PDB file of C-alpha atoms in Angstrom:
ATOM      1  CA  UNK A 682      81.011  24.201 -48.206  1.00  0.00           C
ATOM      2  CA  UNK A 683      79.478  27.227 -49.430  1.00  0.00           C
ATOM      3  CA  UNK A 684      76.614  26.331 -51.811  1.00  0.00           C
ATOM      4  CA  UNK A 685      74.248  26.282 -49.040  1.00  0.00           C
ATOM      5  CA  UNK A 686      74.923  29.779 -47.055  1.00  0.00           C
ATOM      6  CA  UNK A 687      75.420  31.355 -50.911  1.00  0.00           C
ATOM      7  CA  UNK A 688      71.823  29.963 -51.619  1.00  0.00           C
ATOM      8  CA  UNK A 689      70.145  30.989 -48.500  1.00  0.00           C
ATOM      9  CA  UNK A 690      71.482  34.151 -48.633  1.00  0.00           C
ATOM     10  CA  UNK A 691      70.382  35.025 -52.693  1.00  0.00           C
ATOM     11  CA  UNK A 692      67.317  33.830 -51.171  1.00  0.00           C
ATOM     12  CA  UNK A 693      67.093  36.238 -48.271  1.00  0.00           C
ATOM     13  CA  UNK A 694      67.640  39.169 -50.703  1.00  0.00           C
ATOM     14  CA  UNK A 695      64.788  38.739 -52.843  1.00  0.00           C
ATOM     15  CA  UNK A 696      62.200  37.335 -50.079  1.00  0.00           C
ATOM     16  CA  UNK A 697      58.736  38.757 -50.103  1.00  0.00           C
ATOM     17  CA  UNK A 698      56.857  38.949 -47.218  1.00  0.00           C
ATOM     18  CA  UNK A 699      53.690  39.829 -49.129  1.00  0.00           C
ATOM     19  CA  UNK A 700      53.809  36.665 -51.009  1.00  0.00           C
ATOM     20  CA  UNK A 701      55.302  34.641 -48.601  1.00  0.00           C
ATOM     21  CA  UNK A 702      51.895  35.163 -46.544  1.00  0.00           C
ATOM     22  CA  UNK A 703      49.862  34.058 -49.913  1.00  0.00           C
ATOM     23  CA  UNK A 704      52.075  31.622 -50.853  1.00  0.00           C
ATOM     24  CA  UNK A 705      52.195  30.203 -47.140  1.00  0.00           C
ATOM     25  CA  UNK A 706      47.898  29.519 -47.253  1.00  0.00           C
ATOM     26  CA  UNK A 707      48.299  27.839 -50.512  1.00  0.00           C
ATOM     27  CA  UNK A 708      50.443  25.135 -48.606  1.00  0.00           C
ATOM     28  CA  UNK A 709      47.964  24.971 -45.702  1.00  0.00           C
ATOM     29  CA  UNK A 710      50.601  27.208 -43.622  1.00  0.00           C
ATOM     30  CA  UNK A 711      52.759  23.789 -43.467  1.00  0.00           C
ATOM     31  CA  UNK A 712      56.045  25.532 -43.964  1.00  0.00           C
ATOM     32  CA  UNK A 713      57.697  28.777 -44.175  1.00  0.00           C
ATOM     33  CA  UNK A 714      58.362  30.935 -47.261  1.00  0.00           C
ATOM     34  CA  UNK A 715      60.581  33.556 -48.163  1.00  0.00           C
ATOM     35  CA  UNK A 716      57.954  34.209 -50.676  1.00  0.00           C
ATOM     36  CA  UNK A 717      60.114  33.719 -53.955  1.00  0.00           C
ATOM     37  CA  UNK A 718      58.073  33.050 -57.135  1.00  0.00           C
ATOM     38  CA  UNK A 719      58.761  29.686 -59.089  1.00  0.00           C
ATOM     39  CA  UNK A 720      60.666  31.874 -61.609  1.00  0.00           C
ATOM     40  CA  UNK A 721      62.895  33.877 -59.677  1.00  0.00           C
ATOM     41  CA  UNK A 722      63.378  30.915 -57.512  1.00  0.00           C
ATOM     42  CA  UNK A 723      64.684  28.592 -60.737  1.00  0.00           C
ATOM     43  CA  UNK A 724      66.782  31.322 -61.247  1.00  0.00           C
ATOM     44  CA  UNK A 725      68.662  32.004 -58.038  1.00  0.00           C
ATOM     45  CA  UNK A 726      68.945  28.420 -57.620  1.00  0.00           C
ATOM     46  CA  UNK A 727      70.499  27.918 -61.238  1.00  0.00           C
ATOM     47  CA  UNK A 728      72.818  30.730 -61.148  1.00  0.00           C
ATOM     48  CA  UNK A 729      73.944  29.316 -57.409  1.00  0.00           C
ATOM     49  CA  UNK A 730      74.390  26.053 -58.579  1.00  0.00           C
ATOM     50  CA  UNK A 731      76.197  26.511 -61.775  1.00  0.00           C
ATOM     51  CA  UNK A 732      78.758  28.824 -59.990  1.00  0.00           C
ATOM     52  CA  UNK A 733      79.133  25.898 -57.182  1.00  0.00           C
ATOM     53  CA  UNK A 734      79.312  23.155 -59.948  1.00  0.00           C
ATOM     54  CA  UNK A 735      82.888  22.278 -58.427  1.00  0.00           C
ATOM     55  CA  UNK A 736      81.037  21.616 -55.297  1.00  0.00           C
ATOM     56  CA  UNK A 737      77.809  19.457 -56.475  1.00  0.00           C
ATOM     57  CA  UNK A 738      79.234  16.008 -57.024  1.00  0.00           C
ATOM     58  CA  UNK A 739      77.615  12.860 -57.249  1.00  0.00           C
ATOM     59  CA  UNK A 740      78.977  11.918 -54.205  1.00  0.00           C
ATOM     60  CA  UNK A 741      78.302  14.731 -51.858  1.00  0.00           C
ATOM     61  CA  UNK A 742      74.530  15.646 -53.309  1.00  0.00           C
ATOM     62  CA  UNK A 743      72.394  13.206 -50.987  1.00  0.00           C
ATOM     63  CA  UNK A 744      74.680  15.118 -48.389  1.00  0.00           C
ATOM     64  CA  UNK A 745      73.769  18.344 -49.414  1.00  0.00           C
ATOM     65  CA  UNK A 746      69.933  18.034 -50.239  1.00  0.00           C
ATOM     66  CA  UNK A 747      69.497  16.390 -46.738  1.00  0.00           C
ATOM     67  CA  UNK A 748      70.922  19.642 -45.289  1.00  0.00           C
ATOM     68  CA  UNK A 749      68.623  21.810 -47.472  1.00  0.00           C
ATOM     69  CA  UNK A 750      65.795  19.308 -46.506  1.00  0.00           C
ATOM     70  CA  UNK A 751      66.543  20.077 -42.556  1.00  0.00           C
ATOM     71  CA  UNK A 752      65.654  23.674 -43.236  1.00  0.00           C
ATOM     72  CA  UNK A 753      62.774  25.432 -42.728  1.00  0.00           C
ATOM     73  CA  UNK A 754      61.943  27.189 -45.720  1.00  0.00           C
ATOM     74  CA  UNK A 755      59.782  25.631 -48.401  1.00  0.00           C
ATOM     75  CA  UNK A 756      61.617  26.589 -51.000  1.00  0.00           C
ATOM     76  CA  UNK A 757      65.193  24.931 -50.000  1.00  0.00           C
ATOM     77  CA  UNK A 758      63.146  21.861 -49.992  1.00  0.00           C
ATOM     78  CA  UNK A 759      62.399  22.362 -53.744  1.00  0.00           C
ATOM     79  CA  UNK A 760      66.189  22.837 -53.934  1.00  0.00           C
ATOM     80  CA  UNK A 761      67.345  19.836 -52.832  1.00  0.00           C
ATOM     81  CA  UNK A 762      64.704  17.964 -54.511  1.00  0.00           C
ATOM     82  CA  UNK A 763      65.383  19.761 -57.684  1.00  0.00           C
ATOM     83  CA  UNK A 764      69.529  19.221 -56.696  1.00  0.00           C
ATOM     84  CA  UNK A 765      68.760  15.052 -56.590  1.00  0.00           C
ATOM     85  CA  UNK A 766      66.937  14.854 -60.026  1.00  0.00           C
ATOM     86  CA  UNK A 767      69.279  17.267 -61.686  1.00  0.00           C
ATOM     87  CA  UNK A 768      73.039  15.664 -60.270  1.00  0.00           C
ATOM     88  CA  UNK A 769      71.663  11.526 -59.717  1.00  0.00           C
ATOM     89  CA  UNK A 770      69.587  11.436 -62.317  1.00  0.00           C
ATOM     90  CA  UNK A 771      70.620   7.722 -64.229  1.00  0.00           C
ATOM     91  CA  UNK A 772      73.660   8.019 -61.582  1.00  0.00           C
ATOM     92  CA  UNK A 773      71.617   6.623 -58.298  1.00  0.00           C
ATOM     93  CA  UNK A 774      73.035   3.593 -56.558  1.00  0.00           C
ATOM     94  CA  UNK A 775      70.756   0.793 -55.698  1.00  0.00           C
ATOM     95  CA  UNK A 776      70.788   1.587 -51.763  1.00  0.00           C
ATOM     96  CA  UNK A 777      69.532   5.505 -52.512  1.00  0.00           C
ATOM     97  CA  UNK A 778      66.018   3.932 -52.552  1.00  0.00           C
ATOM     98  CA  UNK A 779      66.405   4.879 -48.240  1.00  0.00           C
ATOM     99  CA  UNK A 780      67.418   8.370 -49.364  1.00  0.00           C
ATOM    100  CA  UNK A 781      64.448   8.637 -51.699  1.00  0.00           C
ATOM    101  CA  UNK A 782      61.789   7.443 -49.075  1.00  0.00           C
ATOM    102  CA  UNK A 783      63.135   9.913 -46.385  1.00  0.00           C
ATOM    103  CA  UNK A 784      62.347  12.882 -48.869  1.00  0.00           C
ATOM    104  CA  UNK A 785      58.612  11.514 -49.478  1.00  0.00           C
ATOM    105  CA  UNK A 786      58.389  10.804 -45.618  1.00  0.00           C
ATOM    106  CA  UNK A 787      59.711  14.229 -44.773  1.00  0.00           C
ATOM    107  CA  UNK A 788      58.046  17.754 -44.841  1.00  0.00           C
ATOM    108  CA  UNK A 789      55.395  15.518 -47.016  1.00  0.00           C
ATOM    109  CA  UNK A 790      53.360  17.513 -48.840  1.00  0.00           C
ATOM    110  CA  UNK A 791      51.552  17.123 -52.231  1.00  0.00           C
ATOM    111  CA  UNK A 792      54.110  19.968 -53.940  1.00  0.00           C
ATOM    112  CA  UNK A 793      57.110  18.248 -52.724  1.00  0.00           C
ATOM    113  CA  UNK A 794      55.976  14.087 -53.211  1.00  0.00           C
ATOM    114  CA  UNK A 795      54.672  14.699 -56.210  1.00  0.00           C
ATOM    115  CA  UNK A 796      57.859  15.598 -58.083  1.00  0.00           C
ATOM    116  CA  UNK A 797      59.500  13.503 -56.320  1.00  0.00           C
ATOM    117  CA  UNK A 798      57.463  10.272 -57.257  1.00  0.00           C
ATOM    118  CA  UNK A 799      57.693  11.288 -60.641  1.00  0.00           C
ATOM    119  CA  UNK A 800      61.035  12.934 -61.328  1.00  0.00           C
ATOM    120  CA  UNK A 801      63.288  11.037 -58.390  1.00  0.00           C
ATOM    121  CA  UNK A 802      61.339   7.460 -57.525  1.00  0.00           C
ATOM    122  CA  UNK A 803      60.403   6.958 -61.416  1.00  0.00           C
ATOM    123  CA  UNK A 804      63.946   7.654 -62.293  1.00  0.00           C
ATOM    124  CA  UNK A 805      65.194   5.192 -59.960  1.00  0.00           C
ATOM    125  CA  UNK A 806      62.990   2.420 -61.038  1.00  0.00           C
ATOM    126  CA  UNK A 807      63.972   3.091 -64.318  1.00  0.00           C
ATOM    127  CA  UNK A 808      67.456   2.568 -63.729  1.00  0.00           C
ATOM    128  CA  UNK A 809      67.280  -0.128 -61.637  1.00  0.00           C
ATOM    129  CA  UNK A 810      63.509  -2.034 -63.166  1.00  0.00           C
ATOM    130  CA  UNK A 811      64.780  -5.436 -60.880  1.00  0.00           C
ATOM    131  CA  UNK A 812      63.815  -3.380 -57.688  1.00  0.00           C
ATOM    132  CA  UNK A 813      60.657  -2.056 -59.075  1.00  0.00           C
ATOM    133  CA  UNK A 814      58.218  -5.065 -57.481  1.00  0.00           C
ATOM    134  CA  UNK A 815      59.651  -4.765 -54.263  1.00  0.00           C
ATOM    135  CA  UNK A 816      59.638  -1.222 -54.132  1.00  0.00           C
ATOM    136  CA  UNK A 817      56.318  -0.640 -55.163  1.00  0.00           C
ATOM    137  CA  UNK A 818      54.767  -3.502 -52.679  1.00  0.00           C
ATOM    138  CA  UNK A 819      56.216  -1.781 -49.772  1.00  0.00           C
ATOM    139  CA  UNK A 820      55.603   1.837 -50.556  1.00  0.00           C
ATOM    140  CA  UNK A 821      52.114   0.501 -51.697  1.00  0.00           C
ATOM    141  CA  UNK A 822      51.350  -1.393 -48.725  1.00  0.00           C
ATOM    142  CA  UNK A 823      52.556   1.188 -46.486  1.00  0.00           C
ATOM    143  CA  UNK A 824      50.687   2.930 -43.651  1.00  0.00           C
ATOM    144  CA  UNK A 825      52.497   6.008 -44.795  1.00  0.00           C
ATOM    145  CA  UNK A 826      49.981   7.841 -47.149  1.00  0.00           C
ATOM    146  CA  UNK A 827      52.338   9.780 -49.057  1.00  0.00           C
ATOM    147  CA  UNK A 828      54.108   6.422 -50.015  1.00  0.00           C
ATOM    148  CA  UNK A 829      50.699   5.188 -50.750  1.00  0.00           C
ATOM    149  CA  UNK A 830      50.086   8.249 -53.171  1.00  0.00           C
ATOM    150  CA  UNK A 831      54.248   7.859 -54.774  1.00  0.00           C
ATOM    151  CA  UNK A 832      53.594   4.174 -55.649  1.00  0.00           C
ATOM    152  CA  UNK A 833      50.504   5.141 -57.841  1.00  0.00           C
ATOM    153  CA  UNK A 834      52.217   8.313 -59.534  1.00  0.00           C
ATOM    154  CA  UNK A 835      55.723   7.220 -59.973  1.00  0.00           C
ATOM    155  CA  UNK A 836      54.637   5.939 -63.539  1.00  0.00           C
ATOM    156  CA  UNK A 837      53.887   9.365 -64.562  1.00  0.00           C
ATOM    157  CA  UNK A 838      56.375   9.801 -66.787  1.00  0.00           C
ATOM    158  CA  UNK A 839      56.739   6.149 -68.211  1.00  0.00           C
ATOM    159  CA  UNK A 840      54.059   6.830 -71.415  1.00  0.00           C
ATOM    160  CA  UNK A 841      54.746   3.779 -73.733  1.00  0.00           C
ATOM    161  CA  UNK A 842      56.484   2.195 -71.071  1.00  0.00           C
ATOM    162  CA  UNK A 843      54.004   2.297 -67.978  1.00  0.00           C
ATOM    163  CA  UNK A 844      53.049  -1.314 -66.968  1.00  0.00           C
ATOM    164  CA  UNK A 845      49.624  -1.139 -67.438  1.00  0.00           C
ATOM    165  CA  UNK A 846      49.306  -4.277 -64.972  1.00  0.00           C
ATOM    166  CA  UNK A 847      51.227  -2.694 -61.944  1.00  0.00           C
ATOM    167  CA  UNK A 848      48.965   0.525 -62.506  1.00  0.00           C
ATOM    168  CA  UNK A 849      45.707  -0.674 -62.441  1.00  0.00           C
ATOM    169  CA  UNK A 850      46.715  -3.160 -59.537  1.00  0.00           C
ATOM    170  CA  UNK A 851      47.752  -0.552 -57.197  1.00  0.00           C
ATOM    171  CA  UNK A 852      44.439   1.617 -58.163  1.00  0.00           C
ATOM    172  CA  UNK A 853      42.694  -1.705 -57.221  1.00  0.00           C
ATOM    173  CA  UNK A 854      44.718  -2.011 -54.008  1.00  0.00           C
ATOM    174  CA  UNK A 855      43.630   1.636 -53.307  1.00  0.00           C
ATOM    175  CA  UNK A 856      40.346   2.287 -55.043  1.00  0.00           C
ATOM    176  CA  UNK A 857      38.454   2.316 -52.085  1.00  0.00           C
ATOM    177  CA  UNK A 858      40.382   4.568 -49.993  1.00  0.00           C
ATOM    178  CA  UNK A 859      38.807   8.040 -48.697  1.00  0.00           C
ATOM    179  CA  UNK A 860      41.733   9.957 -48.771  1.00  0.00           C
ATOM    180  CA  UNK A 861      41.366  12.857 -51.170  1.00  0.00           C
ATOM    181  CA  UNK A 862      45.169  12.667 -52.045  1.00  0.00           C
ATOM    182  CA  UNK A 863      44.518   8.808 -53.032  1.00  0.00           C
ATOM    183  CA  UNK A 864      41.702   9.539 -54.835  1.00  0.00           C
ATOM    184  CA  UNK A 865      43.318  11.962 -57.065  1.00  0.00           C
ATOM    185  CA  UNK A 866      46.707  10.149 -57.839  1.00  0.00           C
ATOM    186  CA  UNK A 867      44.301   7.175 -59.149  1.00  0.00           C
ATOM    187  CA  UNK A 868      42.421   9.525 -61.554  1.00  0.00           C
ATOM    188  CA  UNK A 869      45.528  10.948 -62.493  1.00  0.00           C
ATOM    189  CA  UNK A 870      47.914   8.185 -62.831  1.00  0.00           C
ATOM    190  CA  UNK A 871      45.051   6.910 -65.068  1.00  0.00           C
ATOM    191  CA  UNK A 872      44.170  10.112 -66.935  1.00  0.00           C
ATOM    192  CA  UNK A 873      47.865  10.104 -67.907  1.00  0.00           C
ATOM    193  CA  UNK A 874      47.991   6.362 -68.933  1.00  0.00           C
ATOM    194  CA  UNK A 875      45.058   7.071 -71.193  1.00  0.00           C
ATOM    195  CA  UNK A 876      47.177   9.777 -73.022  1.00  0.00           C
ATOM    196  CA  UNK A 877      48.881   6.466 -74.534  1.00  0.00           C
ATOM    197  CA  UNK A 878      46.096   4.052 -73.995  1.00  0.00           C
ATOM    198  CA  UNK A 879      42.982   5.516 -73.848  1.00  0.00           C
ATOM    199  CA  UNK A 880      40.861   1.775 -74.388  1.00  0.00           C
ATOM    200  CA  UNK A 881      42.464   0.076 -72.274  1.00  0.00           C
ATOM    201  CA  UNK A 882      42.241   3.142 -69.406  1.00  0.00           C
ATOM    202  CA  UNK A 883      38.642   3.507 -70.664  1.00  0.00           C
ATOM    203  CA  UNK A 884      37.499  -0.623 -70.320  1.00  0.00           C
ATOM    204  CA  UNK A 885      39.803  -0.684 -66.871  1.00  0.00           C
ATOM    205  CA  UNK A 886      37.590   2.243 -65.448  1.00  0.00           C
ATOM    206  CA  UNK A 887      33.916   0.770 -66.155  1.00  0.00           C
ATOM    207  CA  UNK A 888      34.651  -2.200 -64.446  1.00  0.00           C
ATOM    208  CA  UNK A 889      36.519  -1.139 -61.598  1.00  0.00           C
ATOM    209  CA  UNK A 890      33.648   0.731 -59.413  1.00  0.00           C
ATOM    210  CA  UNK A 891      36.093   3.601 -58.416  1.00  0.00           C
ATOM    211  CA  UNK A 892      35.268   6.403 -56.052  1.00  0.00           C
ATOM    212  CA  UNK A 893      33.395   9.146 -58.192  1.00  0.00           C
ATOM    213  CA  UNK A 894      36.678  11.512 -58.155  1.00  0.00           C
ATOM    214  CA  UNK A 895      38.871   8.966 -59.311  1.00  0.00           C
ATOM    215  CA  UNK A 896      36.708   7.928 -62.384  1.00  0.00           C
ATOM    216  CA  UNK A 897      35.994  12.238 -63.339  1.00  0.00           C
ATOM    217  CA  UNK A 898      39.863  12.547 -63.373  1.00  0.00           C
ATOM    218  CA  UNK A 899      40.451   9.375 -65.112  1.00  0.00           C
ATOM    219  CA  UNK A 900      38.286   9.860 -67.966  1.00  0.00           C
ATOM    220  CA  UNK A 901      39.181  13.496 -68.595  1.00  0.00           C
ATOM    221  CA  UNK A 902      40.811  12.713 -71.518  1.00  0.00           C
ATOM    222  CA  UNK A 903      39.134  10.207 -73.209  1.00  0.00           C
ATOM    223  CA  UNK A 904      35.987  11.463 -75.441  1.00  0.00           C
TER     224      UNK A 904
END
């Protein structure tokens, strides 16, 4: 298999050690860098992947992202990340729900859960709507934070088809939480919802007595 050495070694050529060192404080010096913009980054990775295409099948992807995931470096976690939305998106099978909890439980961080709730866990509950209640109550009720923070964003993308009951239930369930990373996925889960439904976002928040952040970030939109 030699997607992953190719990648790691494209990436290894064009690290940076300048802005791996900025780029490394921005993440709270978490995790490692090689310092590769976003850009050149999308790049290496695309050009990799498409001339491995033979390699990347449904079947072997969860396989492979787990092995970018064991790495060190930051950006093979966006890899594999980026790998799982790109190859499984509509494909998942029910029981990758255990995959997609290890990556939000794993080298958790707001860069990495964040597209994951949105692009990987709101896929999968599209696909498969039946397992969205049971889902959502566990990562919800979770003393995992980041699972706590993935149940209130995994909507993101939903627009017309966010259930506005489910959403302002789990910013109930959470409204009172200190964390600053709970706090801001229930103003922005909300801010989001009121690009489709401002009233409704707008008569949920002046009832609701959320922490000060919350309401500023829910209301951003609405005039």
């Amino acid at each position: 298999m030699d997607f992953i050495p190719t990648l790691i070694l494209r990436f290894e050529e064009h690290s940076d050690t300048d802005n791996a060192v900025a780029m490394e404080a921005y993440l709270k010096n978490l995790f490692p860098l090689y310092g590769i913009k976003a850009p050149i980054r999308k790049k290496i990775f695309k050009e990799v992947t498409n001339h491995f295409k033979a390699e990347l099948t449904c079947e072997n992807i969860i396989h492979i992202a787990s092995l970018l995931y064991q790495k060190k470096q930051r950006e093979l976690h966006y890899c594999a990340i980026e790998l799982v939305d790109r190859f499984l998106k509509k494909k998942y099978k029910v029981d990758d729900i255990q995959f997609i909890q290890k990556l939000i439980t794993t080298n958790s961080w707001w860069d990495s859960v964040d597209f994951i709730a949105k692009h990987i866990l709101g896929n999968y509950l599209l696909q498969f709507p039946n397992q969205t209640s049971q889902v959502i109550q566990k990562f919800s009720t979770s003393e995992h934070m980041w699972l706590n923070r993935s149940a209130i964003l995994f909507q993101l993308g939903y627009k017309a088809k966010t259930d506005s009951k489910l959403l302002f239930r789990l910013c109930d369930q959470h409204k009172s939480s200190d964390e600053f990373f709970i706090k801001k996925a229930i103003g922005w889960a909300l801010r989001e919802y009121s690009k489709v439904n401002p009233k409704a976002v707008g008569s949920y928040v002046a009832t609701a007595s959320l922490k000060p952040l919350s309401e500023k970030e829910a209301l951003k939109r609405i005039k």
